[in-house]
Structures are given as structure tokens and as C-alpha cells.
Amino acid sequence: MRSAAFITGITGMAVVAGLLLAGEARLGGGTAGEETASAEETVTAAADAAPKAGERATMSDDRAEMIARSVEPTAPPSQAPSDGVAPKPAPQQAETPAGETASPATKKAVELARPMVDNAGILSFGERRLQIAGIVPTPVDRICGPAGRQWPCGMMAKTALRLLLRNRSVSCDLETVEWKETVTTACRLGTEDLGSWLAENGWAEAAVGSPLTAAAEKARQAGKGLYGDDPRRN
């Protein structure tokens, strides 16, 4: 009886031990299976996320911005603020306002050789023309005098200036010796100002606001030049 009971007990213990071992194996196998399944799912998801052959890879704006920032060069150490003090910006040169023109160049006396007289007030040097300052040029076709005693005062004024110059060089105040349009400036023959000479002798009228107004008025009252008789009759 005792031998049978002993054998039965041993057998029962062996069965229990076998069941415990079988349970452990199942538990271990389940965990390993789950880990294997997780790895497979990860690989499968990665493969699905990768673009297939012939398809264009797409990227979100956030992802692109992140990549761009990651490749931006970092600022050199010299540009980083030290001791908590921000670096001062580099001084900038003042810009010239739009539309602002440069100040005119200073005029200087320029000697001009062999001037041609277009009329009493305008000289020409080849293709360049120059108007004498302070006076109104007298047209060549101007006629003066009362009816019956008229005379070509414009032509006579031109002749008077031409006889004064006699192809001698004049000195004029200019910014440059190369100009394209007619310029108005003061000119001199030696120390004689041409504008003053024309106004004082009555061969040209003074321009509005000109300092030669008084001299031109004096010539008019004296009957000189344009305000007198035909000098050919004297």
C-alpha cells in the first residue's frame, strides 16, 4: 500500500513539473513571437513608406524646413555675443536720396579761340554756341528807326561786335570746354566784359533782372546803338 502511494505521489509531482515547464515555454514563445511580429511590422511599414521604383518621393513642408535648418552653417564664434552684450551693427554709409542731382561743377575761365559772331549776343565755336550773359541777343533781321528812316540795326549790331573781337580769343566762364546745347555765361575780351560793352553801347537790351539794366537804359537815353540813327549816315 505504501509503495503504491509513493509511486502515485512521484508521478503526480512529475506531471505538475511538466505542466509548469510547458506553461513557461508557452509564455516564452508568445513573447518571442510578439517581438518577431513587431519587428516584421516595422520592416513592412518602412518598406511601404519608401517610394517605389518610378514614383517621385514626396516630403512635407515641415520636414523640408527641418532639413534646411540642419544644413545651415552656424555663425562663427566671432559673431556670437560675448558676456551677454549684443554685437553692434556695422556702420552704413548714407545713401544719396533718389532723384537728387550732384552739385554743379565750379565754373572757371576758359580761353576760346577765333569766335564767330552769330548776332550781337551769341558766339559760335564750330558746332558749339554760347550766349553772352546779362543781355538779350539782338536778332540779325531787326529793323530800327521811324518810318522813312529805318535801318538794319540788327545787322549793324552784329558787325559792331565782330569788329570789336576781330577773331581774337575770348575768355568765358565754363564748366567744361565740351558742351552740346547753347550755354549762357559771361565772356571777356581781355578785361572788357562783352555783355557790358553791348549794353553800354546800345547794341543789345538788358535781360530781365540783369545788373546791366542801368547801363542799357543809359545807352537808350543817350541814343546809342539800337536807339539812335543809322550810323552809316553820320
Coordinates of N, CA and C in Angstrom, one line a residue:
M1 N 0.9 -1.2 0.0 CA 0.0 0.0 0.0 C 0.9 1.2 0.0
R2 N 1.9 1.2 0.9 CA 2.7 2.3 1.0 C 3.5 2.5 -0.3
S3 N 4.0 1.5 -1.0 CA 4.7 1.6 -2.2 C 3.8 2.1 -3.3
A4 N 2.6 1.8 -3.4 CA 1.7 2.3 -4.4 C 1.5 3.8 -4.2
A5 N 1.3 4.2 -2.9 CA 1.0 5.6 -2.7 C 2.3 6.5 -3.0
F6 N 3.4 5.9 -2.7 CA 4.7 6.6 -3.0 C 4.8 6.8 -4.5
I7 N 4.6 5.8 -5.2 CA 4.7 5.9 -6.7 C 3.7 6.9 -7.3
T8 N 2.5 6.9 -6.7 CA 1.5 7.8 -7.2 C 1.9 9.2 -6.9
G9 N 2.5 9.5 -5.7 CA 2.9 10.8 -5.4 C 4.0 11.3 -6.4
I10 N 5.0 10.4 -6.6 CA 6.1 10.8 -7.5 C 5.5 11.1 -8.9
T11 N 4.6 10.3 -9.3 CA 4.0 10.5 -10.7 C 3.3 11.9 -10.7
G12 N 2.6 12.2 -9.7 CA 1.8 13.5 -9.6 C 2.8 14.6 -9.7
M13 N 3.9 14.5 -9.0 CA 4.8 15.6 -8.9 C 5.5 15.8 -10.3
A14 N 5.7 14.7 -11.0 CA 6.3 14.8 -12.3 C 5.3 15.5 -13.3
V15 N 4.0 15.1 -13.2 CA 3.0 15.7 -14.0 C 3.0 17.3 -13.8
V16 N 3.0 17.6 -12.5 CA 2.9 19.1 -12.2 C 4.1 19.8 -12.8
A17 N 5.3 19.2 -12.6 CA 6.5 19.8 -13.1 C 6.5 20.0 -14.6
G18 N 5.9 18.9 -15.3 CA 5.8 19.0 -16.7 C 4.8 20.1 -17.2
L19 N 3.7 20.2 -16.4 CA 2.8 21.3 -16.8 C 3.4 22.7 -16.6
L20 N 4.2 22.9 -15.5 CA 4.9 24.1 -15.3 C 5.9 24.5 -16.4
L21 N 6.6 23.5 -16.8 CA 7.6 23.7 -17.8 C 6.9 24.0 -19.2
A22 N 5.8 23.3 -19.4 CA 5.1 23.6 -20.6 C 4.5 25.0 -20.7
G23 N 4.0 25.5 -19.5 CA 3.5 26.8 -19.4 C 4.6 27.9 -19.6
E24 N 5.7 27.6 -19.0 CA 6.8 28.6 -19.2 C 7.2 28.7 -20.7
A25 N 7.3 27.5 -21.3 CA 7.6 27.5 -22.7 C 6.7 28.3 -23.6
R26 N 5.4 28.1 -23.2 CA 4.3 28.8 -24.0 C 4.5 30.3 -23.8
L27 N 4.7 30.7 -22.5 CA 4.9 32.1 -22.2 C 6.1 32.7 -23.0
G28 N 7.2 32.0 -22.9 CA 8.4 32.5 -23.6 C 8.2 32.5 -25.1
G29 N 7.5 31.5 -25.6 CA 7.3 31.5 -27.1 C 6.4 32.6 -27.5
G30 N 5.4 33.0 -26.7 CA 4.5 34.1 -27.0 C 5.2 35.4 -27.1
T31 N 6.1 35.6 -26.1 CA 6.8 36.9 -26.1 C 7.7 37.0 -27.3
A32 N 8.4 35.9 -27.6 CA 9.3 36.0 -28.8 C 8.5 36.2 -30.0
G33 N 7.4 35.6 -30.1 CA 6.5 35.7 -31.3 C 6.1 37.2 -31.5
E34 N 5.7 37.7 -30.3 CA 5.2 39.1 -30.4 C 6.4 40.0 -30.8
E35 N 7.6 39.8 -30.3 CA 8.7 40.7 -30.7 C 9.0 40.5 -32.2
T36 N 8.9 39.2 -32.6 CA 9.2 38.9 -34.0 C 8.1 39.6 -34.9
A37 N 6.9 39.6 -34.5 CA 5.8 40.2 -35.2 C 6.0 41.7 -35.3
S38 N 6.5 42.3 -34.1 CA 6.7 43.8 -34.1 C 7.8 44.2 -35.0
A39 N 8.9 43.4 -35.1 CA 10.0 43.7 -36.0 C 9.5 43.6 -37.4
E40 N 8.7 42.6 -37.7 CA 8.3 42.4 -39.1 C 7.4 43.6 -39.5
E41 N 6.5 44.0 -38.5 CA 5.6 45.1 -38.9 C 6.4 46.4 -39.1
T42 N 7.5 46.6 -38.3 CA 8.3 47.8 -38.5 C 9.0 47.8 -39.9
V43 N 9.5 46.6 -40.3 CA 10.2 46.5 -41.6 C 9.2 46.7 -42.7
T44 N 8.0 46.1 -42.5 CA 6.9 46.2 -43.5 C 6.5 47.7 -43.7
A45 N 6.4 48.4 -42.5 CA 6.0 49.8 -42.6 C 7.0 50.6 -43.3
A46 N 8.3 50.3 -42.9 CA 9.4 51.1 -43.6 C 9.4 50.9 -45.1
A47 N 9.2 49.6 -45.5 CA 9.2 49.3 -46.9 C 8.0 50.0 -47.6
D48 N 6.8 50.0 -46.9 CA 5.7 50.7 -47.5 C 5.9 52.2 -47.6
A49 N 6.7 52.8 -46.6 CA 6.9 54.2 -46.6 C 7.9 54.6 -47.7
A50 N 8.8 53.7 -48.1 CA 9.8 54.1 -49.1 C 9.1 54.1 -50.5
P51 N 9.6 55.1 -51.3 CA 8.9 55.2 -52.6 C 9.3 54.1 -53.5
K52 N 8.3 53.6 -54.3 CA 8.5 52.5 -55.2 C 9.3 53.0 -56.4
A53 N 9.8 52.1 -57.2 CA 10.6 52.5 -58.4 C 9.6 53.2 -59.4
G54 N 10.1 54.3 -59.9 CA 9.2 55.0 -60.9 C 8.3 56.1 -60.2
E55 N 8.2 56.1 -58.9 CA 7.4 57.1 -58.2 C 8.3 58.2 -57.6
R56 N 7.8 59.5 -57.6 CA 8.5 60.6 -57.1 C 8.4 60.6 -55.6
A57 N 9.5 60.8 -54.9 CA 9.4 60.9 -53.4 C 8.8 62.2 -53.0
T58 N 7.9 62.2 -52.0 CA 7.3 63.4 -51.5 C 7.8 63.7 -50.2
M59 N 7.7 65.0 -49.8 CA 8.2 65.5 -48.5 C 7.4 66.6 -48.0
S60 N 7.0 66.6 -46.7 CA 6.2 67.7 -46.2 C 7.0 68.9 -46.0
D61 N 6.3 70.1 -45.9 CA 7.0 71.4 -45.8 C 7.8 71.4 -44.5
D62 N 7.2 70.9 -43.4 CA 7.9 70.8 -42.1 C 9.1 70.1 -42.2
R63 N 9.1 68.9 -42.9 CA 10.3 68.1 -43.0 C 11.4 68.8 -43.8
A64 N 11.0 69.4 -44.8 CA 11.9 70.1 -45.7 C 12.6 71.3 -44.9
E65 N 11.7 72.0 -44.1 CA 12.3 73.1 -43.3 C 13.3 72.6 -42.3
M66 N 13.0 71.5 -41.7 CA 13.8 70.9 -40.7 C 15.2 70.5 -41.3
I67 N 15.1 69.9 -42.5 CA 16.4 69.6 -43.2 C 17.2 70.8 -43.5
A68 N 16.5 71.8 -44.0 CA 17.2 73.0 -44.4 C 17.9 73.7 -43.3
R69 N 17.2 73.7 -42.1 CA 17.8 74.3 -40.9 C 19.0 73.5 -40.5
S70 N 18.9 72.2 -40.6 CA 20.0 71.4 -40.1 C 21.3 71.5 -40.9
V71 N 21.2 72.0 -42.2 CA 22.4 72.1 -43.0 C 22.9 73.6 -43.1
E72 N 22.2 74.5 -42.4 CA 22.6 75.9 -42.4 C 23.9 76.0 -41.7
P73 N 24.9 76.8 -42.2 CA 26.2 77.0 -41.5 C 25.9 77.8 -40.2
T74 N 26.6 77.3 -39.2 CA 26.5 78.0 -37.9 C 27.3 79.3 -37.9
A75 N 26.9 80.3 -37.1 CA 27.6 81.5 -37.1 C 29.0 81.3 -36.5
P76 N 30.1 82.0 -37.1 CA 31.4 81.9 -36.5 C 31.4 82.4 -35.1
P77 N 32.4 81.9 -34.3 CA 32.5 82.3 -32.9 C 32.6 83.8 -32.7
S78 N 33.2 84.5 -33.7 CA 33.4 85.9 -33.6 C 32.1 86.7 -33.6
Q79 N 31.1 86.1 -34.2 CA 29.8 86.8 -34.3 C 28.9 86.6 -33.2
A80 N 29.2 85.6 -32.3 CA 28.4 85.3 -31.2 C 28.6 86.4 -30.1
P81 N 27.5 86.8 -29.4 CA 27.7 87.8 -28.4 C 28.5 87.3 -27.2
S82 N 29.3 88.2 -26.7 CA 30.2 87.8 -25.6 C 29.7 88.6 -24.4
D83 N 29.7 87.9 -23.2 CA 29.3 88.5 -21.9 C 27.9 89.1 -22.0
G84 N 27.1 88.5 -22.8 CA 25.7 88.9 -22.8 C 25.4 90.2 -23.5
V85 N 26.4 90.8 -24.2 CA 26.3 92.0 -24.9 C 26.2 91.7 -26.4
A86 N 25.1 92.3 -27.0 CA 24.9 92.0 -28.4 C 25.9 92.8 -29.3
P87 N 26.4 92.2 -30.4 CA 27.3 93.0 -31.2 C 26.7 94.2 -31.9
K88 N 27.5 95.2 -32.0 CA 26.9 96.4 -32.7 C 26.9 96.3 -34.2
P89 N 25.9 96.7 -34.8 CA 25.8 96.6 -36.3 C 26.9 97.5 -36.9
A90 N 27.4 97.0 -38.1 CA 28.4 97.8 -38.8 C 27.8 99.1 -39.3
P91 N 28.6 100.2 -39.2 CA 28.0 101.5 -39.7 C 27.8 101.4 -41.2
Q92 N 26.7 102.0 -41.6 CA 26.4 102.1 -43.0 C 26.5 103.5 -43.6
Q93 N 27.0 103.6 -44.8 CA 27.1 104.9 -45.5 C 25.8 105.4 -45.9
A94 N 25.6 106.7 -45.7 CA 24.4 107.4 -46.0 C 24.2 107.3 -47.5
E95 N 23.0 106.9 -47.9 CA 22.7 106.8 -49.4 C 22.2 108.2 -49.9
T96 N 22.5 108.4 -51.1 CA 22.0 109.7 -51.8 C 20.5 109.5 -52.1
P97 N 19.7 110.4 -51.6 CA 18.2 110.3 -51.9 C 18.0 110.2 -53.4
A98 N 17.0 109.4 -53.8 CA 16.6 109.2 -55.2 C 16.2 110.5 -55.8
G99 N 16.7 110.8 -57.0 CA 16.4 112.0 -57.7 C 17.2 113.2 -57.4
E100 N 18.1 113.1 -56.4 CA 19.0 114.2 -56.0 C 20.1 114.3 -57.0
T101 N 20.3 115.5 -57.5 CA 21.4 115.7 -58.5 C 22.6 116.2 -57.8
A102 N 23.8 115.9 -58.4 CA 25.0 116.3 -57.8 C 25.2 117.9 -58.0
S103 N 25.9 118.5 -57.1 CA 26.1 119.9 -57.1 C 26.8 120.3 -58.4
P104 N 26.5 121.4 -59.0 CA 27.1 121.8 -60.3 C 28.6 122.0 -60.1
A105 N 29.4 121.7 -61.1 CA 30.8 121.9 -61.0 C 31.1 123.4 -61.0
T106 N 32.2 123.8 -60.4 CA 32.6 125.2 -60.4 C 33.1 125.7 -61.7
K107 N 32.6 126.8 -62.2 CA 33.0 127.4 -63.5 C 34.4 128.0 -63.4
K108 N 35.1 127.9 -64.4 CA 36.4 128.5 -64.5 C 36.6 129.2 -65.9
A109 N 37.5 130.2 -65.9 CA 37.7 130.9 -67.1 C 38.4 130.0 -68.2
V110 N 37.8 129.9 -69.3 CA 38.3 129.1 -70.4 C 38.6 129.9 -71.6
E111 N 39.7 129.9 -72.2 CA 40.1 130.7 -73.4 C 39.6 129.9 -74.6
L112 N 38.8 130.7 -75.4 CA 38.2 130.1 -76.7 C 38.7 130.9 -77.8
A113 N 39.3 130.3 -78.8 CA 40.0 131.0 -79.9 C 39.0 131.2 -81.1
R114 N 39.2 132.3 -81.8 CA 38.5 132.7 -83.0 C 37.0 132.5 -83.0
P115 N 36.3 133.2 -82.1 CA 34.8 133.1 -82.1 C 34.2 133.7 -83.3
M116 N 33.1 133.0 -83.8 CA 32.3 133.5 -84.9 C 31.1 134.2 -84.2
V117 N 30.7 135.4 -84.8 CA 29.6 136.2 -84.3 C 28.3 135.8 -85.0
D118 N 27.4 135.2 -84.3 CA 26.1 134.9 -85.0 C 25.2 136.1 -85.0
N119 N 25.2 136.8 -83.9 CA 24.5 138.1 -83.7 C 25.1 138.8 -82.5
A120 N 24.5 139.9 -82.2 CA 25.0 140.7 -81.1 C 24.5 140.1 -79.8
G121 N 25.2 139.0 -79.4 CA 24.9 138.3 -78.1 C 25.2 136.9 -78.2
I122 N 25.4 136.3 -79.4 CA 25.6 134.8 -79.5 C 26.9 134.6 -80.3
L123 N 27.8 133.8 -79.7 CA 29.1 133.4 -80.4 C 29.0 132.0 -80.7
S124 N 29.7 131.6 -81.7 CA 29.8 130.1 -82.0 C 31.2 129.7 -82.2
F125 N 31.5 128.5 -81.8 CA 32.8 127.9 -81.9 C 32.6 126.5 -82.6
G126 N 32.6 126.5 -83.9 CA 32.3 125.2 -84.6 C 30.8 124.9 -84.4
E127 N 30.5 123.7 -83.8 CA 29.2 123.3 -83.6 C 28.6 123.8 -82.2
R128 N 29.5 124.4 -81.4 CA 29.0 124.9 -80.1 C 28.7 126.4 -80.2
R129 N 27.6 126.7 -79.4 CA 27.1 128.1 -79.4 C 27.1 128.6 -78.0
L130 N 27.3 129.8 -77.8 CA 27.4 130.4 -76.5 C 26.7 131.8 -76.5
Q131 N 25.8 131.9 -75.5 CA 25.1 133.2 -75.4 C 25.7 134.0 -74.2
I132 N 26.0 135.3 -74.5 CA 26.6 136.2 -73.5 C 25.6 136.5 -72.5
A133 N 26.0 136.4 -71.2 CA 25.1 136.6 -70.1 C 24.7 138.1 -69.9
G134 N 23.5 138.3 -69.3 CA 23.1 139.6 -68.9 C 22.4 140.4 -70.0
I135 N 22.4 140.0 -71.3 CA 21.7 140.7 -72.3 C 20.8 139.8 -73.1
V136 N 19.9 140.5 -73.9 CA 19.0 139.7 -74.8 C 19.7 139.9 -76.2
P137 N 20.1 138.7 -76.8 CA 20.7 138.8 -78.1 C 19.8 139.6 -79.1
T138 N 20.5 140.4 -79.9 CA 19.8 141.2 -80.9 C 19.7 140.4 -82.2
P139 N 18.4 140.1 -82.7 CA 18.3 139.4 -84.0 C 18.9 140.1 -85.1
V140 N 19.5 139.4 -86.1 CA 20.2 140.0 -87.2 C 19.2 140.7 -88.1
D141 N 18.0 140.3 -88.1 CA 17.0 140.9 -89.0 C 16.2 142.0 -88.3
R142 N 16.6 142.5 -87.2 CA 15.9 143.6 -86.5 C 16.1 144.9 -87.3
I143 N 15.0 145.7 -87.4 CA 15.0 146.9 -88.1 C 14.7 148.0 -87.0
C144 N 15.4 149.1 -87.1 CA 15.2 150.2 -86.1 C 14.9 151.5 -86.9
G145 N 14.5 152.5 -86.2 CA 14.2 153.9 -86.7 C 12.8 154.0 -87.2
P146 N 12.4 155.3 -87.3 CA 11.0 155.6 -87.7 C 10.8 155.3 -89.2
A147 N 9.5 155.4 -89.6 CA 9.2 155.1 -91.0 C 9.9 156.1 -91.9
G148 N 10.4 155.7 -92.9 CA 11.2 156.5 -93.8 C 12.7 156.6 -93.5
R149 N 13.0 156.3 -92.3 CA 14.4 156.4 -91.8 C 14.9 155.1 -91.1
Q150 N 14.2 154.0 -91.5 CA 14.6 152.7 -90.9 C 15.9 152.2 -91.4
W151 N 16.5 151.4 -90.6 CA 17.9 150.9 -90.9 C 18.0 149.5 -90.3
P152 N 18.9 148.7 -90.8 CA 19.1 147.3 -90.3 C 20.0 147.3 -89.1
C153 N 19.4 147.7 -88.0 CA 20.2 147.8 -86.7 C 20.7 146.4 -86.3
G154 N 19.9 145.4 -86.5 CA 20.4 144.0 -86.1 C 21.7 143.6 -86.8
M155 N 21.8 143.9 -88.1 CA 23.0 143.5 -88.8 C 24.1 144.4 -88.4
M156 N 23.8 145.7 -88.1 CA 24.9 146.6 -87.6 C 25.4 146.3 -86.3
A157 N 24.5 145.8 -85.4 CA 24.9 145.3 -84.1 C 25.9 144.2 -84.2
K158 N 25.6 143.2 -85.1 CA 26.4 142.1 -85.3 C 27.8 142.5 -85.8
T159 N 27.8 143.5 -86.7 CA 29.0 144.0 -87.3 C 29.9 144.7 -86.2
A160 N 29.2 145.4 -85.4 CA 29.9 146.1 -84.3 C 30.7 145.2 -83.4
L161 N 30.0 144.1 -83.0 CA 30.6 143.1 -82.1 C 31.8 142.4 -82.8
R162 N 31.5 142.1 -84.1 CA 32.6 141.4 -84.9 C 33.8 142.2 -85.0
L163 N 33.6 143.5 -85.2 CA 34.8 144.4 -85.4 C 35.5 144.6 -84.0
L164 N 34.8 144.5 -82.9 CA 35.4 144.5 -81.6 C 36.3 143.3 -81.4
L165 N 35.8 142.1 -81.7 CA 36.6 140.9 -81.5 C 37.7 140.7 -82.5
R166 N 37.4 140.9 -83.8 CA 38.4 140.7 -84.8 C 39.2 139.4 -84.7
N167 N 38.4 138.3 -84.5 CA 38.9 137.0 -84.4 C 39.9 136.7 -83.3
R168 N 39.9 137.6 -82.3 CA 40.7 137.4 -81.2 C 40.1 136.4 -80.2
S169 N 40.9 135.8 -79.4 CA 40.4 134.8 -78.4 C 39.6 135.5 -77.3
V170 N 38.6 134.9 -76.8 CA 37.9 135.4 -75.6 C 38.0 134.4 -74.5
S171 N 37.7 134.9 -73.3 CA 37.7 134.1 -72.1 C 36.3 134.0 -71.5
C172 N 35.8 132.8 -71.4 CA 34.4 132.6 -70.9 C 34.4 131.7 -69.7
D173 N 33.4 131.9 -68.8 CA 33.3 131.1 -67.6 C 32.5 129.9 -67.9
L174 N 33.2 128.7 -67.9 CA 32.5 127.4 -68.3 C 32.9 126.3 -67.3
E175 N 32.0 125.3 -67.3 CA 32.2 124.1 -66.5 C 33.1 123.1 -67.3
T176 N 33.0 123.2 -68.6 CA 33.7 122.3 -69.5 C 33.8 122.9 -70.9
V177 N 34.9 122.5 -71.6 CA 35.0 123.1 -72.9 C 34.2 122.3 -74.0
E178 N 33.7 121.2 -73.5 CA 32.8 120.4 -74.4 C 31.4 120.4 -74.0
W179 N 30.6 121.3 -74.7 CA 29.2 121.3 -74.4 C 28.4 121.1 -75.7
K180 N 27.1 120.7 -75.5 CA 26.3 120.4 -76.7 C 25.3 121.4 -77.0
E181 N 24.5 121.8 -76.0 CA 23.5 122.8 -76.2 C 24.1 124.2 -75.9
T182 N 23.3 125.2 -76.3 CA 23.8 126.6 -76.1 C 23.8 126.9 -74.7
V183 N 25.0 127.4 -74.2 CA 25.1 127.8 -72.8 C 25.2 129.3 -72.7
T184 N 24.7 129.8 -71.5 CA 24.7 131.2 -71.3 C 25.7 131.5 -70.2
T185 N 26.7 132.4 -70.4 CA 27.7 132.7 -69.5 C 28.4 134.0 -69.8
A186 N 29.2 134.5 -68.9 CA 30.0 135.7 -69.1 C 31.2 135.5 -69.9
C187 N 31.5 136.4 -70.8 CA 32.7 136.3 -71.7 C 33.4 137.6 -71.7
R188 N 34.7 137.6 -71.8 CA 35.5 138.8 -71.8 C 36.6 138.8 -72.9
L189 N 36.8 140.0 -73.4 CA 37.9 140.2 -74.4 C 39.0 141.0 -73.6
G190 N 40.0 140.3 -73.1 CA 40.9 140.9 -72.2 C 40.2 141.2 -70.9
T191 N 40.1 142.5 -70.6 CA 39.4 142.9 -69.3 C 38.0 143.4 -69.7
E192 N 37.7 143.5 -70.9 CA 36.4 144.1 -71.4 C 35.3 143.0 -71.3
D193 N 34.3 143.2 -70.5 CA 33.2 142.2 -70.4 C 32.3 142.5 -71.7
L194 N 32.0 141.5 -72.4 CA 31.3 141.6 -73.7 C 29.8 142.0 -73.4
G195 N 29.2 141.5 -72.4 CA 27.8 141.9 -72.1 C 27.7 143.3 -71.7
S196 N 28.7 143.8 -70.9 CA 28.7 145.2 -70.5 C 28.9 146.1 -71.7
W197 N 29.8 145.7 -72.6 CA 30.1 146.5 -73.8 C 28.9 146.6 -74.7
L198 N 28.1 145.5 -74.9 CA 26.9 145.6 -75.7 C 25.9 146.5 -75.1
A199 N 25.7 146.4 -73.8 CA 24.6 147.1 -73.1 C 25.0 148.6 -73.1
E200 N 26.3 149.0 -72.8 CA 26.7 150.3 -72.7 C 26.7 151.1 -74.1
N201 N 26.9 150.3 -75.1 CA 26.9 150.9 -76.5 C 25.5 150.8 -77.2
G202 N 24.5 150.2 -76.5 CA 23.2 150.2 -77.0 C 23.0 149.1 -78.1
W203 N 23.9 148.2 -78.2 CA 23.7 147.1 -79.3 C 22.9 145.9 -78.8
A204 N 22.5 145.9 -77.6 CA 21.7 144.8 -77.0 C 20.9 145.3 -75.8
E205 N 19.7 144.8 -75.7 CA 18.9 145.2 -74.5 C 19.3 144.3 -73.3
A206 N 19.1 144.8 -72.1 CA 19.4 144.0 -70.9 C 18.4 143.0 -70.6
A207 N 18.8 141.8 -70.1 CA 17.8 140.8 -69.8 C 17.1 141.2 -68.5
V208 N 15.9 140.6 -68.2 CA 15.1 140.9 -67.0 C 16.0 140.5 -65.8
G209 N 16.1 141.5 -64.9 CA 16.8 141.3 -63.6 C 18.3 141.3 -63.8
S210 N 18.8 141.7 -65.0 CA 20.2 141.8 -65.2 C 20.8 143.0 -64.5
P211 N 22.1 142.8 -64.0 CA 22.8 144.0 -63.5 C 23.2 145.0 -64.5
L212 N 22.9 144.7 -65.8 CA 23.3 145.6 -66.9 C 22.1 146.5 -67.3
T213 N 21.0 146.4 -66.5 CA 19.8 147.2 -66.8 C 20.1 148.7 -66.8
A214 N 20.8 149.1 -65.9 CA 21.1 150.6 -65.7 C 21.9 151.1 -66.9
A215 N 22.9 150.2 -67.3 CA 23.8 150.6 -68.4 C 23.0 150.7 -69.7
A216 N 22.1 149.7 -69.9 CA 21.3 149.7 -71.2 C 20.3 150.9 -71.2
E217 N 19.8 151.3 -70.1 CA 18.9 152.4 -70.0 C 19.6 153.7 -70.3
K218 N 20.8 153.8 -69.8 CA 21.7 155.0 -70.1 C 22.0 155.1 -71.5
A219 N 22.2 154.0 -72.2 CA 22.5 154.0 -73.6 C 21.3 154.4 -74.4
R220 N 20.1 154.0 -74.0 CA 18.9 154.3 -74.7 C 18.6 155.8 -74.6
Q221 N 18.8 156.4 -73.4 CA 18.6 157.8 -73.2 C 19.6 158.6 -74.0
A222 N 20.8 158.1 -74.2 CA 21.8 158.8 -75.0 C 21.7 158.5 -76.5
G223 N 20.7 157.7 -76.9 CA 20.5 157.4 -78.3 C 21.6 156.7 -79.0
K224 N 22.2 155.7 -78.3 CA 23.3 154.9 -78.8 C 22.8 153.6 -79.4
G225 N 23.5 153.1 -80.4 CA 23.2 151.8 -81.0 C 21.8 151.7 -81.5
L226 N 21.1 150.7 -81.0 CA 19.7 150.5 -81.5 C 18.8 151.7 -81.3
Y227 N 19.1 152.6 -80.4 CA 18.2 153.7 -80.1 C 18.6 155.0 -80.8
G228 N 19.6 154.9 -81.7 CA 20.0 156.1 -82.4 C 19.7 156.0 -83.9
D229 N 20.3 156.9 -84.7 CA 20.1 156.9 -86.1 C 21.0 155.9 -86.8
D230 N 20.8 155.8 -88.1 CA 21.6 154.9 -88.9 C 23.1 155.4 -88.9
P231 N 24.0 154.7 -88.3 CA 25.4 155.2 -88.2 C 26.0 155.4 -89.6
R232 N 25.5 154.8 -90.6 CA 26.0 155.0 -92.0 C 25.8 156.3 -92.5
R233 N 24.9 157.1 -91.9 CA 24.6 158.4 -92.4 C 25.4 159.5 -91.7
N234 N 26.1 159.1 -90.7 CA 26.9 160.1 -90.0 C 28.2 160.5 -90.8

